[in-house]
Tab-separated table of C-alpha atoms in Angstrom:
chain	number	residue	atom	x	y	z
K	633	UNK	CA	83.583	-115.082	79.260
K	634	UNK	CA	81.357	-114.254	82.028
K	635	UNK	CA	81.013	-118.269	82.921
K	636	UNK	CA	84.575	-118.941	82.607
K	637	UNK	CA	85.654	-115.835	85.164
K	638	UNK	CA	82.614	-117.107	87.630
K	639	UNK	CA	84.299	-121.529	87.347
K	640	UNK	CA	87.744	-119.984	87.648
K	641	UNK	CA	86.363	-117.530	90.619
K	642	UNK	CA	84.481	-120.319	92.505
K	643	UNK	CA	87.589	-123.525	91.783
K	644	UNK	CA	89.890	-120.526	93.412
K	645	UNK	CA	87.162	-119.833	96.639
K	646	UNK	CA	85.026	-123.089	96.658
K	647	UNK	CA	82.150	-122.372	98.765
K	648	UNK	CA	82.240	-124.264	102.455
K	649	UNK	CA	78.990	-126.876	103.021
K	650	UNK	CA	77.948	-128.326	106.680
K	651	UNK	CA	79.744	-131.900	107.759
K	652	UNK	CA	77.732	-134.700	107.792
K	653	UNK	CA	76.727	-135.653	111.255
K	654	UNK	CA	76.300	-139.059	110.362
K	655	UNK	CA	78.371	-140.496	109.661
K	656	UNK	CA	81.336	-138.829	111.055
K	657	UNK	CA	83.584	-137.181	108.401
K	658	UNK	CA	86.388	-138.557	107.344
K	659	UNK	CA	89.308	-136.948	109.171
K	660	UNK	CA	92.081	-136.088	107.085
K	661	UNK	CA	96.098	-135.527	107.782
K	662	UNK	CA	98.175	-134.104	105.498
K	663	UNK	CA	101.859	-135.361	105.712
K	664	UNK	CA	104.423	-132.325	104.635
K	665	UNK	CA	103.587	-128.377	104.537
K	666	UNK	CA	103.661	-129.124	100.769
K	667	UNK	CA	102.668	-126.204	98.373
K	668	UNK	CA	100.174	-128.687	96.261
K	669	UNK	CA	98.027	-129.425	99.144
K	670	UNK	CA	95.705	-126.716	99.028
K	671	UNK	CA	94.407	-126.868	95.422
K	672	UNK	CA	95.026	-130.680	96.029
K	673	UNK	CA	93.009	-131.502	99.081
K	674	UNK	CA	92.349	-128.584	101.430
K	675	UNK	CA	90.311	-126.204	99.070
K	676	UNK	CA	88.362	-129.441	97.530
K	677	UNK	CA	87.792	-130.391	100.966
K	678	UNK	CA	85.229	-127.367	101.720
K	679	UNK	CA	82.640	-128.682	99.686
K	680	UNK	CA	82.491	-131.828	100.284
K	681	UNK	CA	80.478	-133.001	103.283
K	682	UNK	CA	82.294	-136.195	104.468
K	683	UNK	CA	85.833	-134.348	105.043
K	684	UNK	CA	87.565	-132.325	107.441
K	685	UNK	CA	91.191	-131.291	106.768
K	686	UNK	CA	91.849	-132.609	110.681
K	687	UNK	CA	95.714	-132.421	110.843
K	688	UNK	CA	99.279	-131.168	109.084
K	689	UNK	CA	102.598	-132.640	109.668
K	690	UNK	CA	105.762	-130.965	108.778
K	691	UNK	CA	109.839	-131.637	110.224
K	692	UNK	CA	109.624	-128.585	112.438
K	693	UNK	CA	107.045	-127.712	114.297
K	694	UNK	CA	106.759	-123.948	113.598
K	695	UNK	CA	106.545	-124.550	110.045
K	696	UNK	CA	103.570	-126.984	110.624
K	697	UNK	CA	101.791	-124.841	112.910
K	698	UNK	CA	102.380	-122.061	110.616
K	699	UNK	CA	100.508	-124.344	107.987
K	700	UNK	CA	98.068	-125.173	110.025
K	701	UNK	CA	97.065	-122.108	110.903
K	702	UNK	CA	97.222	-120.398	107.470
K	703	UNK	CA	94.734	-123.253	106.157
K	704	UNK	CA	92.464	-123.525	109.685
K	705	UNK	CA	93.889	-127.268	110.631
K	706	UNK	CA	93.060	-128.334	114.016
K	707	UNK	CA	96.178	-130.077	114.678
K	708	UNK	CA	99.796	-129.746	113.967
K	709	UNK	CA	102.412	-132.316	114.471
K	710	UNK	CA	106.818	-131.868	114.139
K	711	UNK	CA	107.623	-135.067	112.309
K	712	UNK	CA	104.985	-137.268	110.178
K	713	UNK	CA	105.502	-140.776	112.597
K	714	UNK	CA	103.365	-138.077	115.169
K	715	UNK	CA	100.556	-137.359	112.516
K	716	UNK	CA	100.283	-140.894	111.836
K	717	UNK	CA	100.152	-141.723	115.687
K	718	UNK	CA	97.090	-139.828	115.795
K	719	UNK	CA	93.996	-142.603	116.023
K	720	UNK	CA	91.839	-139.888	115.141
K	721	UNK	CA	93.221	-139.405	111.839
K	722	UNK	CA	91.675	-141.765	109.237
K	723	UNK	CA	93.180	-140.622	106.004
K	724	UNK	CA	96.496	-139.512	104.831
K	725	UNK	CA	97.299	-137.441	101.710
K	726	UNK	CA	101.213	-138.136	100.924
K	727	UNK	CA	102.665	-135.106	98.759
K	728	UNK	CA	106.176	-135.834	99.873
K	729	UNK	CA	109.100	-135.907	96.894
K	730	UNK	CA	108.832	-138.984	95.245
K	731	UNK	CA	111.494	-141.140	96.537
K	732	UNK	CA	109.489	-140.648	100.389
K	733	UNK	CA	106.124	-141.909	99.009
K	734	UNK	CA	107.296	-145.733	99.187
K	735	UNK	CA	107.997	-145.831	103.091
K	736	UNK	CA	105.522	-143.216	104.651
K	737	UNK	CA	102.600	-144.843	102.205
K	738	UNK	CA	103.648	-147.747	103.720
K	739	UNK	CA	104.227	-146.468	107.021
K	740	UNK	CA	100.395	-145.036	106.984
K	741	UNK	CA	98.644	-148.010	105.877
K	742	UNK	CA	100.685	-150.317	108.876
K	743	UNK	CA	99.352	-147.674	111.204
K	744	UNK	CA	95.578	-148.165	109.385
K	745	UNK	CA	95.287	-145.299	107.614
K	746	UNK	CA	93.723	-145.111	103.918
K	747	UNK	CA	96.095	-143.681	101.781
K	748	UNK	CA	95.468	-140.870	99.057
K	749	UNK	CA	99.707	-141.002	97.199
K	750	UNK	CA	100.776	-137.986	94.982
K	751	UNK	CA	101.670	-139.112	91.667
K	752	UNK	CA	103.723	-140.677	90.574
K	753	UNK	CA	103.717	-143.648	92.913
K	754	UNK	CA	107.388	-144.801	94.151
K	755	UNK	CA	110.350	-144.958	92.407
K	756	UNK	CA	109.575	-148.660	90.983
K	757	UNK	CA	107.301	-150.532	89.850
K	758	UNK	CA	108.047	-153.009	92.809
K	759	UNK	CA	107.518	-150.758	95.689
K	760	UNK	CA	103.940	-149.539	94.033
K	761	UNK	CA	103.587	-153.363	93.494
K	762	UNK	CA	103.900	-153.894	97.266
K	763	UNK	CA	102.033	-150.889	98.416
K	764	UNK	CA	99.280	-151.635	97.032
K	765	UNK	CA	99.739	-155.919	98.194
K	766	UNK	CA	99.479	-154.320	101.897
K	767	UNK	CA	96.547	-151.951	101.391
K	768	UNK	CA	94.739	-155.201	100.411
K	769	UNK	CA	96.159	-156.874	103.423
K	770	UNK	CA	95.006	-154.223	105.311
K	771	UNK	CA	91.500	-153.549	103.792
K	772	UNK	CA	92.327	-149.948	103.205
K	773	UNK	CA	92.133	-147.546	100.209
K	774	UNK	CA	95.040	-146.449	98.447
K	775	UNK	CA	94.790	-144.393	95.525
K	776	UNK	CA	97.659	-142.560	93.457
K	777	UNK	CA	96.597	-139.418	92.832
K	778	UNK	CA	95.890	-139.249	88.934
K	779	UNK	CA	93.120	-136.525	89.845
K	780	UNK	CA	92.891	-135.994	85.714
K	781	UNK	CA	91.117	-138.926	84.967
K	782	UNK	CA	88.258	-137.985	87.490
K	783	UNK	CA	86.844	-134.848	85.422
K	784	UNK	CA	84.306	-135.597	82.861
K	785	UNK	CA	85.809	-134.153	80.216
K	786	UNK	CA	88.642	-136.944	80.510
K	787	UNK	CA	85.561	-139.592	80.543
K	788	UNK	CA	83.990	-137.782	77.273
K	789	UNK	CA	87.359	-137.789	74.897
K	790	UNK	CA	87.622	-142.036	76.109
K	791	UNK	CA	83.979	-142.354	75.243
K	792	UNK	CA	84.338	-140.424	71.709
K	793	UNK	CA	87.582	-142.529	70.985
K	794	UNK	CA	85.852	-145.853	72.441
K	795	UNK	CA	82.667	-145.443	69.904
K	796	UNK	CA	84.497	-146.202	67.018
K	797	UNK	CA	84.045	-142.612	65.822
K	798	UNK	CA	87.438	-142.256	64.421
K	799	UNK	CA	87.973	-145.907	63.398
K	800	UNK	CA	91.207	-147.632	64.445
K	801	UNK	CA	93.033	-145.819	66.606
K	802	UNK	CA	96.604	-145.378	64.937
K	803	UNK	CA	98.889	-142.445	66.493
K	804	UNK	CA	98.413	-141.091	69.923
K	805	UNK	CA	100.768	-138.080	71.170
K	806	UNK	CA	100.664	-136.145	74.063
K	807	UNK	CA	102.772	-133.332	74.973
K	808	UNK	CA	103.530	-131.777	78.334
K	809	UNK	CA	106.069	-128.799	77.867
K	810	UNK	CA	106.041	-125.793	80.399
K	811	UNK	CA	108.009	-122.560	79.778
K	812	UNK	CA	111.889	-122.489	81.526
K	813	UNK	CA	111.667	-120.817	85.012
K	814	UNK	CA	108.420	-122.187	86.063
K	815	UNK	CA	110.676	-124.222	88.765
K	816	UNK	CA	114.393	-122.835	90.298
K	817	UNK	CA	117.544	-124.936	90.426
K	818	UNK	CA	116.579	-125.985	93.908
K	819	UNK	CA	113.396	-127.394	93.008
K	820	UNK	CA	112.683	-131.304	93.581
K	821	UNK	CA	111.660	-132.082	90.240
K	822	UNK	CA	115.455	-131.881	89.624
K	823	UNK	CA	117.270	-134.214	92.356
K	824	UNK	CA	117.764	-137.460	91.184
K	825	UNK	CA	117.761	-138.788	95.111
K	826	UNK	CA	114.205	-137.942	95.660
K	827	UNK	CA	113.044	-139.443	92.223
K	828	UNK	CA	113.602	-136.175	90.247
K	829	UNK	CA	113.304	-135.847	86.761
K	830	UNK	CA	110.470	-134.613	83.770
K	831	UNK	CA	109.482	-138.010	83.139
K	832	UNK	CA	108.620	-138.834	86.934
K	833	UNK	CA	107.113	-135.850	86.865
K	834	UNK	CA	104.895	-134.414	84.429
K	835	UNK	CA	106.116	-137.671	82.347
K	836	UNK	CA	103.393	-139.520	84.651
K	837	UNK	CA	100.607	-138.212	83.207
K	838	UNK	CA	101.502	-138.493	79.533
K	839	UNK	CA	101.927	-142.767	80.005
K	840	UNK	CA	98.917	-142.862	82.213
K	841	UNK	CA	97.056	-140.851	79.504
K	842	UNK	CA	98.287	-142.825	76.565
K	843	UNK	CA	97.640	-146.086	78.430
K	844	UNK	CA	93.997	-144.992	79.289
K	845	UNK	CA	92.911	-143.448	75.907
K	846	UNK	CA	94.181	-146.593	73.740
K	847	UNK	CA	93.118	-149.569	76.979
K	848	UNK	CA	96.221	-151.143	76.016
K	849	UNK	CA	100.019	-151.245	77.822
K	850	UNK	CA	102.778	-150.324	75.259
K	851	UNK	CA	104.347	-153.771	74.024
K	852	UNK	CA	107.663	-152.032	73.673
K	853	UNK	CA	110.045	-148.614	74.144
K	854	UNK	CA	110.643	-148.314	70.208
K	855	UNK	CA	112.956	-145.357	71.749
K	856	UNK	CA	113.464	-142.659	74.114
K	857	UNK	CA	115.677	-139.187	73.861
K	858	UNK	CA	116.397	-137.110	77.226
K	859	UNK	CA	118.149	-134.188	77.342
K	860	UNK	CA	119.760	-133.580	80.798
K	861	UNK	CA	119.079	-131.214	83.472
K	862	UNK	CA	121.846	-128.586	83.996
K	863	UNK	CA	121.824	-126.257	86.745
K	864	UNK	CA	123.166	-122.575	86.709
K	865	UNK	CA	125.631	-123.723	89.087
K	866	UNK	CA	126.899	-127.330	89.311
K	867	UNK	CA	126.319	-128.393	93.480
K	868	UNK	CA	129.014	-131.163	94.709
K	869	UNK	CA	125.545	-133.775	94.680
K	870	UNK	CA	124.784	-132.933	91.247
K	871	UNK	CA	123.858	-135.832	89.420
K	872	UNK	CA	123.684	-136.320	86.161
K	873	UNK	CA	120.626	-139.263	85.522
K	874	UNK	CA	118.021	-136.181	86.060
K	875	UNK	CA	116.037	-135.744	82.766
K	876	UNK	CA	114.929	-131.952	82.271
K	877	UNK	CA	113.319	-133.272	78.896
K	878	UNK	CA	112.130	-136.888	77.732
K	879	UNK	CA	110.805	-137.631	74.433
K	880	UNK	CA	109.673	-141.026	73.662
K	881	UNK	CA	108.415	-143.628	71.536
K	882	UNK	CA	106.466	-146.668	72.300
K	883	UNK	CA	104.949	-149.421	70.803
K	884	UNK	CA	101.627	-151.131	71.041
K	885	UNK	CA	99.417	-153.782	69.768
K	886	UNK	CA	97.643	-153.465	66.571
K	887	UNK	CA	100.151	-151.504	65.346
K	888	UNK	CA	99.655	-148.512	67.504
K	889	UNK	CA	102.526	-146.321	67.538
K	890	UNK	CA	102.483	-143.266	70.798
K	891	UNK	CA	105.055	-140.303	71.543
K	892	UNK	CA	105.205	-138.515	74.492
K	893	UNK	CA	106.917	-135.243	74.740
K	894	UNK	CA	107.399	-134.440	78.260
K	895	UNK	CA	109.874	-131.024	79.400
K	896	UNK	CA	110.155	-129.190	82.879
K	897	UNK	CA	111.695	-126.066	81.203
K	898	UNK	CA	112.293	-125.295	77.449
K	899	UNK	CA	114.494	-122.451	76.796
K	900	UNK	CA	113.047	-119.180	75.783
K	901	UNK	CA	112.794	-118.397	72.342
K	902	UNK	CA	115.864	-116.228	71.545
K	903	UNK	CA	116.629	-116.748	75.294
K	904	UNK	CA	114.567	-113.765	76.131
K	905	UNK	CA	110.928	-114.966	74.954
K	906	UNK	CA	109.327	-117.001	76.605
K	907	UNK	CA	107.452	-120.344	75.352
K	908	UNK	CA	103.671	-120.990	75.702
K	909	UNK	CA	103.009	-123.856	77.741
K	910	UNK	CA	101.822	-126.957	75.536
K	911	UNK	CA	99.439	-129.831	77.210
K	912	UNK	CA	97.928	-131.654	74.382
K	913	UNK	CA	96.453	-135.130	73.824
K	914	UNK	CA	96.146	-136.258	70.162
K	915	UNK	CA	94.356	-138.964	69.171
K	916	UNK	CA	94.734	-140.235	65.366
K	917	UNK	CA	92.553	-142.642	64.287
K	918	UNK	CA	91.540	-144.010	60.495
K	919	UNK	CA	88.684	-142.026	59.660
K	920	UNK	CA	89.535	-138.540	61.810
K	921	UNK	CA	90.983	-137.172	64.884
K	922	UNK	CA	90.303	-136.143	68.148
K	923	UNK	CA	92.777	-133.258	69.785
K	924	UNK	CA	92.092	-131.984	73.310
K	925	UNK	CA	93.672	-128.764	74.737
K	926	UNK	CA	94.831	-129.009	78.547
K	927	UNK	CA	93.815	-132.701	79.547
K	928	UNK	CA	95.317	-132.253	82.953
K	929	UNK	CA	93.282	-129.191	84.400
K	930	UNK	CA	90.212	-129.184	82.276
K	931	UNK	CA	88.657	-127.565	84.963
K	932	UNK	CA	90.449	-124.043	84.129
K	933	UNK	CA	89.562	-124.372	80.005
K	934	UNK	CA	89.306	-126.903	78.162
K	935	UNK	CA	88.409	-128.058	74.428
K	936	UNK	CA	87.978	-131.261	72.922
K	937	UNK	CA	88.171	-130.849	69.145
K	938	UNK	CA	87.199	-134.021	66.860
K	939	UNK	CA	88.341	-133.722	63.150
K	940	UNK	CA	86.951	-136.437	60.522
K	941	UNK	CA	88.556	-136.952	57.608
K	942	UNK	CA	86.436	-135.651	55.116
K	943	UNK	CA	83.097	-134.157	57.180
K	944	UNK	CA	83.156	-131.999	60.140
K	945	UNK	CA	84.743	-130.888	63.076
K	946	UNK	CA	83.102	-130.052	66.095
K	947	UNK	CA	84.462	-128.687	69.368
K	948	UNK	CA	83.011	-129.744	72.848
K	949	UNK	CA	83.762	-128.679	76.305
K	950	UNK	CA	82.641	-130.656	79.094
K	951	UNK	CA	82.965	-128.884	82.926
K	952	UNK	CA	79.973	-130.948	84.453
K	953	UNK	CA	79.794	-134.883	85.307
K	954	UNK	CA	76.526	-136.449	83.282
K	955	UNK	CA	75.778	-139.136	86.445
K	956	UNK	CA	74.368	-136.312	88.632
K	957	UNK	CA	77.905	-135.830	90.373
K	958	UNK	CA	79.977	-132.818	90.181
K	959	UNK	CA	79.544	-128.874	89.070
K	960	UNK	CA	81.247	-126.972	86.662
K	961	UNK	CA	83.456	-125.284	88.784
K	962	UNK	CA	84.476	-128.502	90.763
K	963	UNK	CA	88.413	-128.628	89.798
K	964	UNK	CA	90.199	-132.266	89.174
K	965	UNK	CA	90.717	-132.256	92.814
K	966	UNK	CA	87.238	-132.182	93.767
K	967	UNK	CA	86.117	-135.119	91.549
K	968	UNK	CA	88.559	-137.366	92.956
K	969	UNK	CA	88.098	-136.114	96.282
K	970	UNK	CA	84.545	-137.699	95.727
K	971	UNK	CA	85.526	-140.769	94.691
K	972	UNK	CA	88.231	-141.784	97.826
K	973	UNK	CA	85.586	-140.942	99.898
K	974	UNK	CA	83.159	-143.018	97.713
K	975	UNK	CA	85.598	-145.631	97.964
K	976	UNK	CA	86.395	-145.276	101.570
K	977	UNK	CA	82.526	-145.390	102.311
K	978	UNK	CA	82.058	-148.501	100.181
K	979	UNK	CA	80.171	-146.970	97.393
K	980	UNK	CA	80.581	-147.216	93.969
K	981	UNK	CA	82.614	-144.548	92.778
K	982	UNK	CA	82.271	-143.351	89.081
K	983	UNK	CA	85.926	-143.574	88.208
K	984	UNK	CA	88.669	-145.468	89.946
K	985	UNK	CA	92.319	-146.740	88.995
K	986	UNK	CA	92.956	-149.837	90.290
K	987	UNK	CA	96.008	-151.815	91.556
K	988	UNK	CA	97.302	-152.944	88.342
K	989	UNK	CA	96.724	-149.550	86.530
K	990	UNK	CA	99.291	-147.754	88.990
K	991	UNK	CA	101.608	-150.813	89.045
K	992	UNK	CA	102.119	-150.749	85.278
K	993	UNK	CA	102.822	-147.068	84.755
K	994	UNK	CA	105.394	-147.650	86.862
K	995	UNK	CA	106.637	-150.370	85.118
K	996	UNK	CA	106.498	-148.478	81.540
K	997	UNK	CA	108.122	-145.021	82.950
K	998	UNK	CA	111.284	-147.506	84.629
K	999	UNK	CA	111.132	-148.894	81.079
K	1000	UNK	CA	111.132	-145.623	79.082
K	1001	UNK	CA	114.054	-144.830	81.664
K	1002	UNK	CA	115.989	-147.980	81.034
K	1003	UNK	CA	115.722	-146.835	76.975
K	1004	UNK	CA	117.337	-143.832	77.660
K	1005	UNK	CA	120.192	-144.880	79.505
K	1006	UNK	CA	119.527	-142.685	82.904
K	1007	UNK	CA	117.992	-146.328	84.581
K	1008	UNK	CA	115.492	-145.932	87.201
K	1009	UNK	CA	115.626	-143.639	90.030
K	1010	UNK	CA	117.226	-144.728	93.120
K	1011	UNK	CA	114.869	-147.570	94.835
K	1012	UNK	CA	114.088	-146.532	98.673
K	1013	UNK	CA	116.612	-148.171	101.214
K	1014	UNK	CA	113.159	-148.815	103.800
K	1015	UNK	CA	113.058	-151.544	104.428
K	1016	UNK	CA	109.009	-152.585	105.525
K	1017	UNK	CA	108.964	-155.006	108.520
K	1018	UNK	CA	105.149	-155.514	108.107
K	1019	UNK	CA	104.375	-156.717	104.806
């Protein structure tokens, strides 16, 4: 108990190192006042040496400066073309709603920035196919932020399932389901024109989990079940195609079969109670299973719990990397935070997703969304004159 109140402690008030005087650090803008960005970026950025959270962009000025000076920025900009005008900036962190990460990625890397995109990364396949064609013309980094996969306790549950431990991996499941009221009426997740919707959201996660635990892409969507957002009060813009719940079911070679269960706000049980939050990963295999508890901030708990059929089960918790990288109370953030900078330096870093990994989530969610009959969400009108 005492260990888990000091990690959570220490993750909440990171302690604050010296920069590196040589080389320079990195400087960092941030492009929207966005709530994520300090857990995501500006309280990972304390401890690490090579980073300085430099500038803040927001549509009005006031509400940038009040940002900046909450979270001790140097500069703040009213509009993000200003931010990105900045030669002293060298990387930019893109929380905005999804259907803006397409043209301001874009508009970053044409301006020579590296690129650190929120998840998930466009609204298609296509436009994460040619974001990531320009960083390469470019020379620049551009990572989608999957910050999950960075933590060691990610890297642990592939290895177990990779040793052969459990024997043929048959069934994989993971479930995302948070509690109704976590998010209002008004909240992105839930407009359709900025590529709303639980699959684009938490939905993310669950195929990039699946597709990393197994090494394979699904072969096919054997089906897929939404259940429609409905607000309190129907707006004149309300649209239909957002998904407040997506269950689906894929396909994949060697007869691997894989559900996700993916919901921005179940009802309350009896409408008054309400529902504990479920993030799961299950992995079923031939001779046992392995079944860990919050995959996506292992940070904050964690437990990895491998079941073979007839013999043990043993539970392991992993909050510190084996490679000599990371402490325990270093959050999801924090280990990828090392890695772009890794990257960025030209050093090796000990996890990475690469072009093709982003590409074909991308390509599986617009597929899962195709199943379901709410089609892909609406492709960005920008049109990039540098590619």
């Amino acid at each position: 108990m005492a260990s888990l109140v000091k990690r959570l402690y220490t993750v909440a008030n990171p302690p604050s190192v010296p920069k590196s005087t040589g080389p320079k650090p990195l400087l960092f803008g941030i492009l929207g006042a966005a709530a994520i960005a300090p857990a995501a970026l500006i309280l990972p950025a304390r401890s690490h040496p090579d980073v300085i959270i430099y500038a803040v962009a927001a549509r009005s000025k006031a509400k940038a400066e009040s940002f900046a000076k909450k979270h001790g920025i140097e500069k703040a900009y009213e509009g993000y073309q200003a931010l990105l005008d900045d030669p002293d900036v060298d990387v930019v962190y893109n929380p905005l709603p999804n259907a803006l990460h397409y043209e301001w990625t874009m508009k970053a890397l044409a301006a020579g920035k590296h690129v650190l995109n929120e998840k998930p990364s466009a609204d298609t396949a296509e436009e994460t196919q040619r974001m990531f064609e320009f960083a390469e013309k470019k020379g620049l980094v551009l990572l989608d932020a999957y910050h999950y996969r960075f933590h060691p306790a990610l890297k642990r549950a592939k290895a177990i399932i990779d040793s052969g431990e459990l024997g043929v991996v048959k069934n994989v499941d993971v479930k995302m389901i948070l509690t109704k009221g976590m998010f209002g009426d008004g909240d992105i997740r839930y407009d359709y024109a900025l590529g709303g919707g639980a699959l684009m959201d938490l939905g993310c996660y669950a195929m990039n989990c699946i597709r990393y635990m197994t090494s394979l892409n699904p072969t096919s969507v054997v089906a897929a079940t939404p259940v429609a957002y409905e607000p309190a009060s129907v707006p004149a813009s309300y649209v239909k195609n957002v998904d407040r719940r997506m269950e689906a079911t894929l396909g994949f070679p060697n007869d691997i079969t894989a559900t996700i269960a993916c919901d921005l706000g179940v009802p309350h049980n009896f409408g008054l109670i309400p529902k504990i939050p479920k993030i799961t990963l299950l992995v079923e295999g031939e001779l046992g299973s392995l079944e860990m508890f919050n995959f996506v901030m292992p940070t904050l708990y964690h437990s990895i719990t491998v079941k073979i059929k007839g013999g043990h089960t043993r539970v392991e918790k992993i909050y510190k990397g084996t490679e000599g990288k990371g402490e325990a109370w270093w959050s999801t953030y924090r280990f990828q935070l090392e890695a772009l900078v890794d990257r960025i330096r030209e050093r090796e870093p000990e996890m990475w997703l690469e072009k093709q990994d982003s590409v074909d989530n991308m390509e599986w969610i617009e597929k899962v969304y195709e199943k379901s009959g709410l089609g892909s969400r609406p492709k960005s009108t920008y049109n990039a004159p540098f590619e």
